[in-house]
């Protein structure tokens, strides 16, 4: 199905989340430095953002660096942080001209101060952009996010601002980093792994999953369109009866 035909279908997902996995394996297969795999991966993220925006997808959440990725070796982290700095610095012009808003979820306090500044800056400068919101999950882990949310709620209870008997789903959702975002309609994970690796656990209660074997740096616009197309064939029921 062509891009234009697809966006005419009524059920274009509003929010797509992607676990961009396989950069390391892609580099290893080519016997090139791992960081080259992440560079190639970043280029793909840029291309897929453009494609998602054209399709009318409003939110694209990209799992970029997990809370558990901090456990990798220091040299890997240093290289990755170098690349992150570079992109946060150099991407602003393109984000502005493509009308892309950037939001970051995750525990940003763990980043070096200059990276925290760059994040704040890109969020602030793109905040009125309207074509698509790209949510970068950076130092993000669902359990970590939930712990932070429960702490926030408990301090409200302690301060007498919240009655624990009234706590509901909405209160918890609104205490997460994703407070202002709709839940993802579709999750795509590349590289053949079929797990969610601590990504948006609460938010994906009713998300449709598409797993593809392609390594992220090889993922194309056409692979993305196929995943969207697969989503469009699914029947989401939210616990109700299947239609005959
Ligand atoms: C995914 O690529 C990106 C990050 C985790 C930062 P990996 O680095 O996990 O690549 P593989 O899974 O080892 O191939
Ligand atoms: C998930 O990939 C995190 C990102 C893509 C940023 P990982 O490569 O870290 O996940 P596991 O370790 O295979 O579960
Ligand atoms: Mg991986």
PDB file of C-alpha atoms and ligand atoms in Angstrom:
ATOM      1  CA  UNK A   1       0.000   0.000   0.000  1.00  0.00           C
ATOM      2  CA  UNK A   2       1.367   3.452  -0.838  1.00  0.00           C
ATOM      3  CA  UNK A   3       1.930   6.103   1.768  1.00  0.00           C
ATOM      4  CA  UNK A   4      -0.853   8.326   0.487  1.00  0.00           C
ATOM      5  CA  UNK A   5      -3.376   5.465   0.330  1.00  0.00           C
ATOM      6  CA  UNK A   6      -2.406   4.471   3.831  1.00  0.00           C
ATOM      7  CA  UNK A   7      -2.913   7.857   5.421  1.00  0.00           C
ATOM      8  CA  UNK A   8      -6.403   7.927   3.913  1.00  0.00           C
ATOM      9  CA  UNK A   9      -7.315   4.900   6.040  1.00  0.00           C
ATOM     10  CA  UNK A  10      -9.136   5.993   9.165  1.00  0.00           C
ATOM     11  CA  UNK A  11      -7.080   4.061  11.670  1.00  0.00           C
ATOM     12  CA  UNK A  12      -3.639   5.606  11.323  1.00  0.00           C
ATOM     13  CA  UNK A  13      -2.180   5.117  14.802  1.00  0.00           C
ATOM     14  CA  UNK A  14      -2.006   8.313  16.789  1.00  0.00           C
ATOM     15  CA  UNK A  15       1.029   7.177  18.786  1.00  0.00           C
ATOM     16  CA  UNK A  16       3.719   4.747  17.650  1.00  0.00           C
ATOM     17  CA  UNK A  17       6.495   3.617  20.010  1.00  0.00           C
ATOM     18  CA  UNK A  18       9.683   2.000  18.725  1.00  0.00           C
ATOM     19  CA  UNK A  19      12.371  -0.067  20.430  1.00  0.00           C
ATOM     20  CA  UNK A  20      15.229   0.738  18.057  1.00  0.00           C
ATOM     21  CA  UNK A  21      17.289  -2.380  18.695  1.00  0.00           C
ATOM     22  CA  UNK A  22      20.176  -4.057  16.856  1.00  0.00           C
ATOM     23  CA  UNK A  23      22.687  -1.241  16.272  1.00  0.00           C
ATOM     24  CA  UNK A  24      25.507  -3.173  17.949  1.00  0.00           C
ATOM     25  CA  UNK A  25      24.885  -6.369  15.963  1.00  0.00           C
ATOM     26  CA  UNK A  26      24.665  -4.367  12.732  1.00  0.00           C
ATOM     27  CA  UNK A  27      28.117  -2.878  13.386  1.00  0.00           C
ATOM     28  CA  UNK A  28      29.571  -6.219  14.486  1.00  0.00           C
ATOM     29  CA  UNK A  29      28.392  -7.896  11.292  1.00  0.00           C
ATOM     30  CA  UNK A  30      30.260  -5.259   9.314  1.00  0.00           C
ATOM     31  CA  UNK A  31      33.296  -5.387  11.593  1.00  0.00           C
ATOM     32  CA  UNK A  32      33.104  -1.653  12.155  1.00  0.00           C
ATOM     33  CA  UNK A  33      33.093   0.212  15.516  1.00  0.00           C
ATOM     34  CA  UNK A  34      29.854  -0.106  17.510  1.00  0.00           C
ATOM     35  CA  UNK A  35      29.380   3.646  17.506  1.00  0.00           C
ATOM     36  CA  UNK A  36      29.073   3.526  13.703  1.00  0.00           C
ATOM     37  CA  UNK A  37      26.010   1.326  14.247  1.00  0.00           C
ATOM     38  CA  UNK A  38      24.485   3.943  16.538  1.00  0.00           C
ATOM     39  CA  UNK A  39      25.272   6.686  14.008  1.00  0.00           C
ATOM     40  CA  UNK A  40      23.536   4.715  11.277  1.00  0.00           C
ATOM     41  CA  UNK A  41      20.668   4.118  13.711  1.00  0.00           C
ATOM     42  CA  UNK A  42      20.287   7.836  14.354  1.00  0.00           C
ATOM     43  CA  UNK A  43      19.990   8.460  10.604  1.00  0.00           C
ATOM     44  CA  UNK A  44      17.204   5.878  10.434  1.00  0.00           C
ATOM     45  CA  UNK A  45      15.423   7.571  13.356  1.00  0.00           C
ATOM     46  CA  UNK A  46      15.483  10.825  11.399  1.00  0.00           C
ATOM     47  CA  UNK A  47      14.073   9.153   8.261  1.00  0.00           C
ATOM     48  CA  UNK A  48      11.321   7.333  10.150  1.00  0.00           C
ATOM     49  CA  UNK A  49      10.314  10.546  11.931  1.00  0.00           C
ATOM     50  CA  UNK A  50       9.817  12.223   8.585  1.00  0.00           C
ATOM     51  CA  UNK A  51       7.836   9.267   7.298  1.00  0.00           C
ATOM     52  CA  UNK A  52       5.642   9.137  10.446  1.00  0.00           C
ATOM     53  CA  UNK A  53       4.965  12.839  10.191  1.00  0.00           C
ATOM     54  CA  UNK A  54       3.872  12.489   6.538  1.00  0.00           C
ATOM     55  CA  UNK A  55       1.513   9.663   7.505  1.00  0.00           C
ATOM     56  CA  UNK A  56      -0.222  11.847  10.071  1.00  0.00           C
ATOM     57  CA  UNK A  57       1.098  10.006  13.132  1.00  0.00           C
ATOM     58  CA  UNK A  58       1.022  12.554  15.948  1.00  0.00           C
ATOM     59  CA  UNK A  59       3.391  10.993  18.474  1.00  0.00           C
ATOM     60  CA  UNK A  60       6.488   8.881  17.913  1.00  0.00           C
ATOM     61  CA  UNK A  61       8.275   7.595  21.002  1.00  0.00           C
ATOM     62  CA  UNK A  62      11.804   6.319  20.445  1.00  0.00           C
ATOM     63  CA  UNK A  63      13.534   4.132  23.010  1.00  0.00           C
ATOM     64  CA  UNK A  64      16.982   5.659  22.735  1.00  0.00           C
ATOM     65  CA  UNK A  65      18.800   4.800  25.991  1.00  0.00           C
ATOM     66  CA  UNK A  66      17.403   2.696  28.820  1.00  0.00           C
ATOM     67  CA  UNK A  67      17.961   2.931  32.554  1.00  0.00           C
ATOM     68  CA  UNK A  68      19.664  -0.474  32.283  1.00  0.00           C
ATOM     69  CA  UNK A  69      21.970   0.689  29.480  1.00  0.00           C
ATOM     70  CA  UNK A  70      23.911   2.575  32.203  1.00  0.00           C
ATOM     71  CA  UNK A  71      25.232  -0.872  33.194  1.00  0.00           C
ATOM     72  CA  UNK A  72      27.167  -1.219  29.913  1.00  0.00           C
ATOM     73  CA  UNK A  73      30.894  -0.595  29.866  1.00  0.00           C
ATOM     74  CA  UNK A  74      32.187   2.941  30.350  1.00  0.00           C
ATOM     75  CA  UNK A  75      33.774   3.253  26.920  1.00  0.00           C
ATOM     76  CA  UNK A  76      30.448   2.370  25.256  1.00  0.00           C
ATOM     77  CA  UNK A  77      28.604   4.906  27.421  1.00  0.00           C
ATOM     78  CA  UNK A  78      31.197   7.612  26.695  1.00  0.00           C
ATOM     79  CA  UNK A  79      30.895   7.048  22.939  1.00  0.00           C
ATOM     80  CA  UNK A  80      27.114   7.006  23.110  1.00  0.00           C
ATOM     81  CA  UNK A  81      27.024  10.239  25.153  1.00  0.00           C
ATOM     82  CA  UNK A  82      29.316  11.869  22.594  1.00  0.00           C
ATOM     83  CA  UNK A  83      26.871  11.000  19.854  1.00  0.00           C
ATOM     84  CA  UNK A  84      23.899  12.181  21.912  1.00  0.00           C
ATOM     85  CA  UNK A  85      25.595  15.547  22.484  1.00  0.00           C
ATOM     86  CA  UNK A  86      26.305  15.877  18.792  1.00  0.00           C
ATOM     87  CA  UNK A  87      22.727  15.155  17.784  1.00  0.00           C
ATOM     88  CA  UNK A  88      21.127  17.350  20.427  1.00  0.00           C
ATOM     89  CA  UNK A  89      23.370  20.185  19.216  1.00  0.00           C
ATOM     90  CA  UNK A  90      23.113  19.706  15.475  1.00  0.00           C
ATOM     91  CA  UNK A  91      19.549  18.574  14.959  1.00  0.00           C
ATOM     92  CA  UNK A  92      17.738  21.722  16.065  1.00  0.00           C
ATOM     93  CA  UNK A  93      17.701  23.401  12.661  1.00  0.00           C
ATOM     94  CA  UNK A  94      16.142  20.387  10.940  1.00  0.00           C
ATOM     95  CA  UNK A  95      13.624  19.929  13.778  1.00  0.00           C
ATOM     96  CA  UNK A  96      12.502  23.537  13.383  1.00  0.00           C
ATOM     97  CA  UNK A  97      12.180  23.342   9.619  1.00  0.00           C
ATOM     98  CA  UNK A  98      10.247  20.045   9.851  1.00  0.00           C
ATOM     99  CA  UNK A  99       8.007  21.424  12.626  1.00  0.00           C
ATOM    100  CA  UNK A 100       8.998  18.592  15.018  1.00  0.00           C
ATOM    101  CA  UNK A 101       8.491  18.950  18.748  1.00  0.00           C
ATOM    102  CA  UNK A 102      10.901  17.063  21.022  1.00  0.00           C
ATOM    103  CA  UNK A 103       9.968  15.826  24.460  1.00  0.00           C
ATOM    104  CA  UNK A 104      12.198  13.709  26.688  1.00  0.00           C
ATOM    105  CA  UNK A 105      11.058  11.069  29.172  1.00  0.00           C
ATOM    106  CA  UNK A 106      13.323   9.285  31.654  1.00  0.00           C
ATOM    107  CA  UNK A 107      15.596  10.295  34.501  1.00  0.00           C
ATOM    108  CA  UNK A 108      17.529  13.137  32.921  1.00  0.00           C
ATOM    109  CA  UNK A 109      19.253  13.993  36.218  1.00  0.00           C
ATOM    110  CA  UNK A 110      21.644  11.102  35.518  1.00  0.00           C
ATOM    111  CA  UNK A 111      23.104  12.840  32.452  1.00  0.00           C
ATOM    112  CA  UNK A 112      26.105  15.167  32.533  1.00  0.00           C
ATOM    113  CA  UNK A 113      25.019  18.784  33.202  1.00  0.00           C
ATOM    114  CA  UNK A 114      25.773  19.942  29.635  1.00  0.00           C
ATOM    115  CA  UNK A 115      23.546  17.186  28.194  1.00  0.00           C
ATOM    116  CA  UNK A 116      20.768  18.164  30.609  1.00  0.00           C
ATOM    117  CA  UNK A 117      21.090  21.743  29.319  1.00  0.00           C
ATOM    118  CA  UNK A 118      20.950  20.593  25.682  1.00  0.00           C
ATOM    119  CA  UNK A 119      17.797  18.569  26.432  1.00  0.00           C
ATOM    120  CA  UNK A 120      16.132  21.529  28.137  1.00  0.00           C
ATOM    121  CA  UNK A 121      17.092  23.766  25.252  1.00  0.00           C
ATOM    122  CA  UNK A 122      15.768  21.503  22.478  1.00  0.00           C
ATOM    123  CA  UNK A 123      12.497  20.935  24.372  1.00  0.00           C
ATOM    124  CA  UNK A 124      12.052  24.654  24.946  1.00  0.00           C
ATOM    125  CA  UNK A 125      12.877  25.717  21.382  1.00  0.00           C
ATOM    126  CA  UNK A 126      10.651  23.103  19.737  1.00  0.00           C
ATOM    127  CA  UNK A 127       7.719  23.356  22.137  1.00  0.00           C
ATOM    128  CA  UNK A 128       5.400  25.143  19.675  1.00  0.00           C
ATOM    129  CA  UNK A 129       6.138  22.819  16.748  1.00  0.00           C
ATOM    130  CA  UNK A 130       3.040  21.004  15.581  1.00  0.00           C
ATOM    131  CA  UNK A 131       3.647  18.463  12.806  1.00  0.00           C
ATOM    132  CA  UNK A 132       4.678  15.611  15.119  1.00  0.00           C
ATOM    133  CA  UNK A 133       5.911  15.135  18.683  1.00  0.00           C
ATOM    134  CA  UNK A 134       8.961  12.913  18.980  1.00  0.00           C
ATOM    135  CA  UNK A 135       9.350  11.596  22.502  1.00  0.00           C
ATOM    136  CA  UNK A 136      12.921  10.505  23.205  1.00  0.00           C
ATOM    137  CA  UNK A 137      13.127   7.931  25.982  1.00  0.00           C
ATOM    138  CA  UNK A 138      16.527   8.730  27.492  1.00  0.00           C
ATOM    139  CA  UNK A 139      17.774   7.088  30.677  1.00  0.00           C
ATOM    140  CA  UNK A 140      14.257   5.683  30.662  1.00  0.00           C
ATOM    141  CA  UNK A 141      13.000   2.563  32.378  1.00  0.00           C
ATOM    142  CA  UNK A 142       9.386   1.846  33.158  1.00  0.00           C
ATOM    143  CA  UNK A 143      10.008   0.562  36.661  1.00  0.00           C
ATOM    144  CA  UNK A 144      12.212   3.530  37.454  1.00  0.00           C
ATOM    145  CA  UNK A 145       9.487   5.849  36.120  1.00  0.00           C
ATOM    146  CA  UNK A 146       6.890   4.097  38.298  1.00  0.00           C
ATOM    147  CA  UNK A 147       9.079   4.374  41.397  1.00  0.00           C
ATOM    148  CA  UNK A 148       9.411   8.114  40.753  1.00  0.00           C
ATOM    149  CA  UNK A 149       5.626   8.363  40.227  1.00  0.00           C
ATOM    150  CA  UNK A 150       4.843   6.494  43.454  1.00  0.00           C
ATOM    151  CA  UNK A 151       7.201   8.783  45.347  1.00  0.00           C
ATOM    152  CA  UNK A 152       5.405  11.814  43.912  1.00  0.00           C
ATOM    153  CA  UNK A 153       1.994  10.428  44.899  1.00  0.00           C
ATOM    154  CA  UNK A 154       3.180   9.447  48.389  1.00  0.00           C
ATOM    155  CA  UNK A 155       4.502  12.909  49.084  1.00  0.00           C
ATOM    156  CA  UNK A 156       1.118  14.331  48.087  1.00  0.00           C
ATOM    157  CA  UNK A 157      -0.548  11.934  50.527  1.00  0.00           C
ATOM    158  CA  UNK A 158       1.948  12.906  53.216  1.00  0.00           C
ATOM    159  CA  UNK A 159       1.283  16.600  52.604  1.00  0.00           C
ATOM    160  CA  UNK A 160      -2.452  15.960  52.974  1.00  0.00           C
ATOM    161  CA  UNK A 161      -3.113  16.946  49.333  1.00  0.00           C
ATOM    162  CA  UNK A 162      -4.270  13.484  48.256  1.00  0.00           C
ATOM    163  CA  UNK A 163      -6.620  10.974  49.902  1.00  0.00           C
ATOM    164  CA  UNK A 164      -5.126   7.487  49.285  1.00  0.00           C
ATOM    165  CA  UNK A 165      -8.627   5.960  49.048  1.00  0.00           C
ATOM    166  CA  UNK A 166      -9.372   8.050  45.964  1.00  0.00           C
ATOM    167  CA  UNK A 167      -6.220   7.141  43.953  1.00  0.00           C
ATOM    168  CA  UNK A 168      -7.268   5.949  40.493  1.00  0.00           C
ATOM    169  CA  UNK A 169      -5.757   4.999  37.117  1.00  0.00           C
ATOM    170  CA  UNK A 170      -5.793   8.622  35.981  1.00  0.00           C
ATOM    171  CA  UNK A 171      -3.829   9.770  39.060  1.00  0.00           C
ATOM    172  CA  UNK A 172      -1.128   7.196  38.344  1.00  0.00           C
ATOM    173  CA  UNK A 173      -1.008   7.996  34.607  1.00  0.00           C
ATOM    174  CA  UNK A 174      -0.702  11.683  35.398  1.00  0.00           C
ATOM    175  CA  UNK A 175       2.241  11.041  37.734  1.00  0.00           C
ATOM    176  CA  UNK A 176       4.288   9.314  35.030  1.00  0.00           C
ATOM    177  CA  UNK A 177       6.753  11.043  32.678  1.00  0.00           C
ATOM    178  CA  UNK A 178       4.191  10.501  29.909  1.00  0.00           C
ATOM    179  CA  UNK A 179       1.471  12.496  31.727  1.00  0.00           C
ATOM    180  CA  UNK A 180       0.508  14.599  28.708  1.00  0.00           C
ATOM    181  CA  UNK A 181       0.811  11.807  26.118  1.00  0.00           C
ATOM    182  CA  UNK A 182      -1.772   9.322  24.848  1.00  0.00           C
ATOM    183  CA  UNK A 183      -0.896   5.624  25.327  1.00  0.00           C
ATOM    184  CA  UNK A 184       0.912   4.074  22.342  1.00  0.00           C
ATOM    185  CA  UNK A 185      -1.366   2.375  19.810  1.00  0.00           C
ATOM    186  CA  UNK A 186       1.461   0.392  18.268  1.00  0.00           C
ATOM    187  CA  UNK A 187       4.859  -0.838  19.454  1.00  0.00           C
ATOM    188  CA  UNK A 188       7.477  -1.861  16.904  1.00  0.00           C
ATOM    189  CA  UNK A 189      10.649  -3.661  18.028  1.00  0.00           C
ATOM    190  CA  UNK A 190      13.413  -4.364  15.562  1.00  0.00           C
ATOM    191  CA  UNK A 191      16.237  -6.946  15.703  1.00  0.00           C
ATOM    192  CA  UNK A 192      14.134 -10.035  16.324  1.00  0.00           C
ATOM    193  CA  UNK A 193      13.938  -9.779  20.118  1.00  0.00           C
ATOM    194  CA  UNK A 194      10.413 -10.261  21.383  1.00  0.00           C
ATOM    195  CA  UNK A 195      10.377  -8.474  24.717  1.00  0.00           C
ATOM    196  CA  UNK A 196       9.673  -4.983  25.957  1.00  0.00           C
ATOM    197  CA  UNK A 197      12.861  -4.455  28.007  1.00  0.00           C
ATOM    198  CA  UNK A 198      11.302  -2.160  30.622  1.00  0.00           C
ATOM    199  CA  UNK A 199       9.706   0.185  28.070  1.00  0.00           C
ATOM    200  CA  UNK A 200       6.333   1.879  28.809  1.00  0.00           C
ATOM    201  CA  UNK A 201       4.986  -1.078  30.801  1.00  0.00           C
ATOM    202  CA  UNK A 202       2.021   0.802  32.302  1.00  0.00           C
ATOM    203  CA  UNK A 203       1.253   2.702  29.088  1.00  0.00           C
ATOM    204  CA  UNK A 204       1.267  -0.385  26.829  1.00  0.00           C
ATOM    205  CA  UNK A 205      -1.562  -2.222  28.592  1.00  0.00           C
ATOM    206  CA  UNK A 206      -3.549  -2.279  25.301  1.00  0.00           C
ATOM    207  CA  UNK A 207      -0.876  -1.525  22.711  1.00  0.00           C
ATOM    208  CA  UNK A 208      -0.562  -3.713  19.589  1.00  0.00           C
ATOM    209  CA  UNK A 209       2.910  -5.263  19.148  1.00  0.00           C
ATOM    210  CA  UNK A 210       4.790  -5.794  15.892  1.00  0.00           C
ATOM    211  CA  UNK A 211       8.187  -7.516  16.092  1.00  0.00           C
ATOM    212  CA  UNK A 212      10.450  -7.430  13.057  1.00  0.00           C
ATOM    213  CA  UNK A 213      13.729  -9.311  12.498  1.00  0.00           C
ATOM    214  CA  UNK A 214      15.459  -6.370  10.762  1.00  0.00           C
ATOM    215  CA  UNK A 215      18.300  -4.686  12.665  1.00  0.00           C
ATOM    216  CA  UNK A 216      17.439  -1.027  13.325  1.00  0.00           C
ATOM    217  CA  UNK A 217      20.064   0.512  10.977  1.00  0.00           C
ATOM    218  CA  UNK A 218      18.557  -1.565   8.135  1.00  0.00           C
ATOM    219  CA  UNK A 219      14.953  -0.592   8.936  1.00  0.00           C
ATOM    220  CA  UNK A 220      13.404   1.258   5.985  1.00  0.00           C
ATOM    221  CA  UNK A 221      10.389   3.478   5.355  1.00  0.00           C
ATOM    222  CA  UNK A 222       8.823   0.519   3.630  1.00  0.00           C
ATOM    223  CA  UNK A 223       9.346  -1.685   6.744  1.00  0.00           C
ATOM    224  CA  UNK A 224       7.681   1.063   8.765  1.00  0.00           C
ATOM    225  CA  UNK A 225       4.747   1.242   6.351  1.00  0.00           C
ATOM    226  CA  UNK A 226       4.344  -2.553   6.570  1.00  0.00           C
ATOM    227  CA  UNK A 227       4.204  -2.387  10.362  1.00  0.00           C
ATOM    228  CA  UNK A 228       1.579   0.356  10.215  1.00  0.00           C
ATOM    229  CA  UNK A 229      -0.334  -1.679   7.672  1.00  0.00           C
ATOM    230  CA  UNK A 230      -0.244  -4.713   9.960  1.00  0.00           C
ATOM    231  CA  UNK A 231      -1.580  -2.553  12.793  1.00  0.00           C
ATOM    232  CA  UNK A 232      -4.394  -1.379  10.526  1.00  0.00           C
ATOM    233  CA  UNK A 233      -5.533  -4.995  10.024  1.00  0.00           C
ATOM    234  CA  UNK A 234      -5.716  -5.697  13.759  1.00  0.00           C
ATOM    235  CA  UNK A 235      -8.905  -5.668  15.728  1.00  0.00           C
ATOM    236  CA  UNK A 236      -8.516  -3.947  19.086  1.00  0.00           C
ATOM    237  CA  UNK A 237     -11.093  -5.050  21.613  1.00  0.00           C
ATOM    238  CA  UNK A 238     -10.097  -3.718  25.025  1.00  0.00           C
ATOM    239  CA  UNK A 239     -11.735  -6.702  26.727  1.00  0.00           C
ATOM    240  CA  UNK A 240     -14.973  -6.607  24.714  1.00  0.00           C
ATOM    241  CA  UNK A 241     -16.410  -9.425  22.539  1.00  0.00           C
ATOM    242  CA  UNK A 242     -14.814 -10.222  19.197  1.00  0.00           C
ATOM    243  CA  UNK A 243     -17.160  -9.378  16.341  1.00  0.00           C
ATOM    244  CA  UNK A 244     -18.413 -12.469  14.462  1.00  0.00           C
TER     245      UNK A 244
HETATM  246  C1  LIG B   1      20.048  -0.452  20.570  1.00  0.00           C
HETATM  247  O1  LIG B   1      21.184  -1.050  20.073  1.00  0.00           O
HETATM  248  C2  LIG B   1      20.336   0.932  21.054  1.00  0.00           C
HETATM  249  C3  LIG B   1      20.692   1.020  22.483  1.00  0.00           C
HETATM  250  C4  LIG B   1      20.471   0.114  23.391  1.00  0.00           C
HETATM  251  C5  LIG B   1      21.328   2.229  22.920  1.00  0.00           C
HETATM  252  P1  LIG B   1      22.045  -2.099  20.906  1.00  0.00           P
HETATM  253  O2  LIG B   1      23.288  -1.440  21.353  1.00  0.00           O
HETATM  254  O3  LIG B   1      21.224  -2.716  21.982  1.00  0.00           O
HETATM  255  O4  LIG B   1      22.356  -3.173  19.780  1.00  0.00           O
HETATM  256  P2  LIG B   1      22.422  -4.738  19.963  1.00  0.00           P
HETATM  257  O5  LIG B   1      21.115  -5.184  20.547  1.00  0.00           O
HETATM  258  O6  LIG B   1      23.576  -5.001  20.900  1.00  0.00           O
HETATM  259  O7  LIG B   1      22.636  -5.268  18.589  1.00  0.00           O
HETATM  260  C1  LIG B   2      16.323  -1.753  24.671  1.00  0.00           C
HETATM  261  O1  LIG B   2      17.315  -2.470  24.040  1.00  0.00           O
HETATM  262  C2  LIG B   2      16.777  -0.341  24.906  1.00  0.00           C
HETATM  263  C3  LIG B   2      16.916   0.510  23.717  1.00  0.00           C
HETATM  264  C4  LIG B   2      16.641   0.167  22.493  1.00  0.00           C
HETATM  265  C5  LIG B   2      17.358   1.840  23.993  1.00  0.00           C
HETATM  266  P1  LIG B   2      18.388  -3.353  24.840  1.00  0.00           P
HETATM  267  O2  LIG B   2      19.298  -3.886  23.809  1.00  0.00           O
HETATM  268  O3  LIG B   2      18.986  -2.554  25.927  1.00  0.00           O
HETATM  269  O4  LIG B   2      17.469  -4.482  25.491  1.00  0.00           O
HETATM  270  P2  LIG B   2      17.826  -5.961  25.925  1.00  0.00           P
HETATM  271  O5  LIG B   2      19.008  -5.866  26.848  1.00  0.00           O
HETATM  272  O6  LIG B   2      18.151  -6.720  24.685  1.00  0.00           O
HETATM  273  O7  LIG B   2      16.600  -6.490  26.582  1.00  0.00           O
HETATM  274 MG1  LIG B   3      20.065  -4.407  22.081  1.00  0.00          MG
END
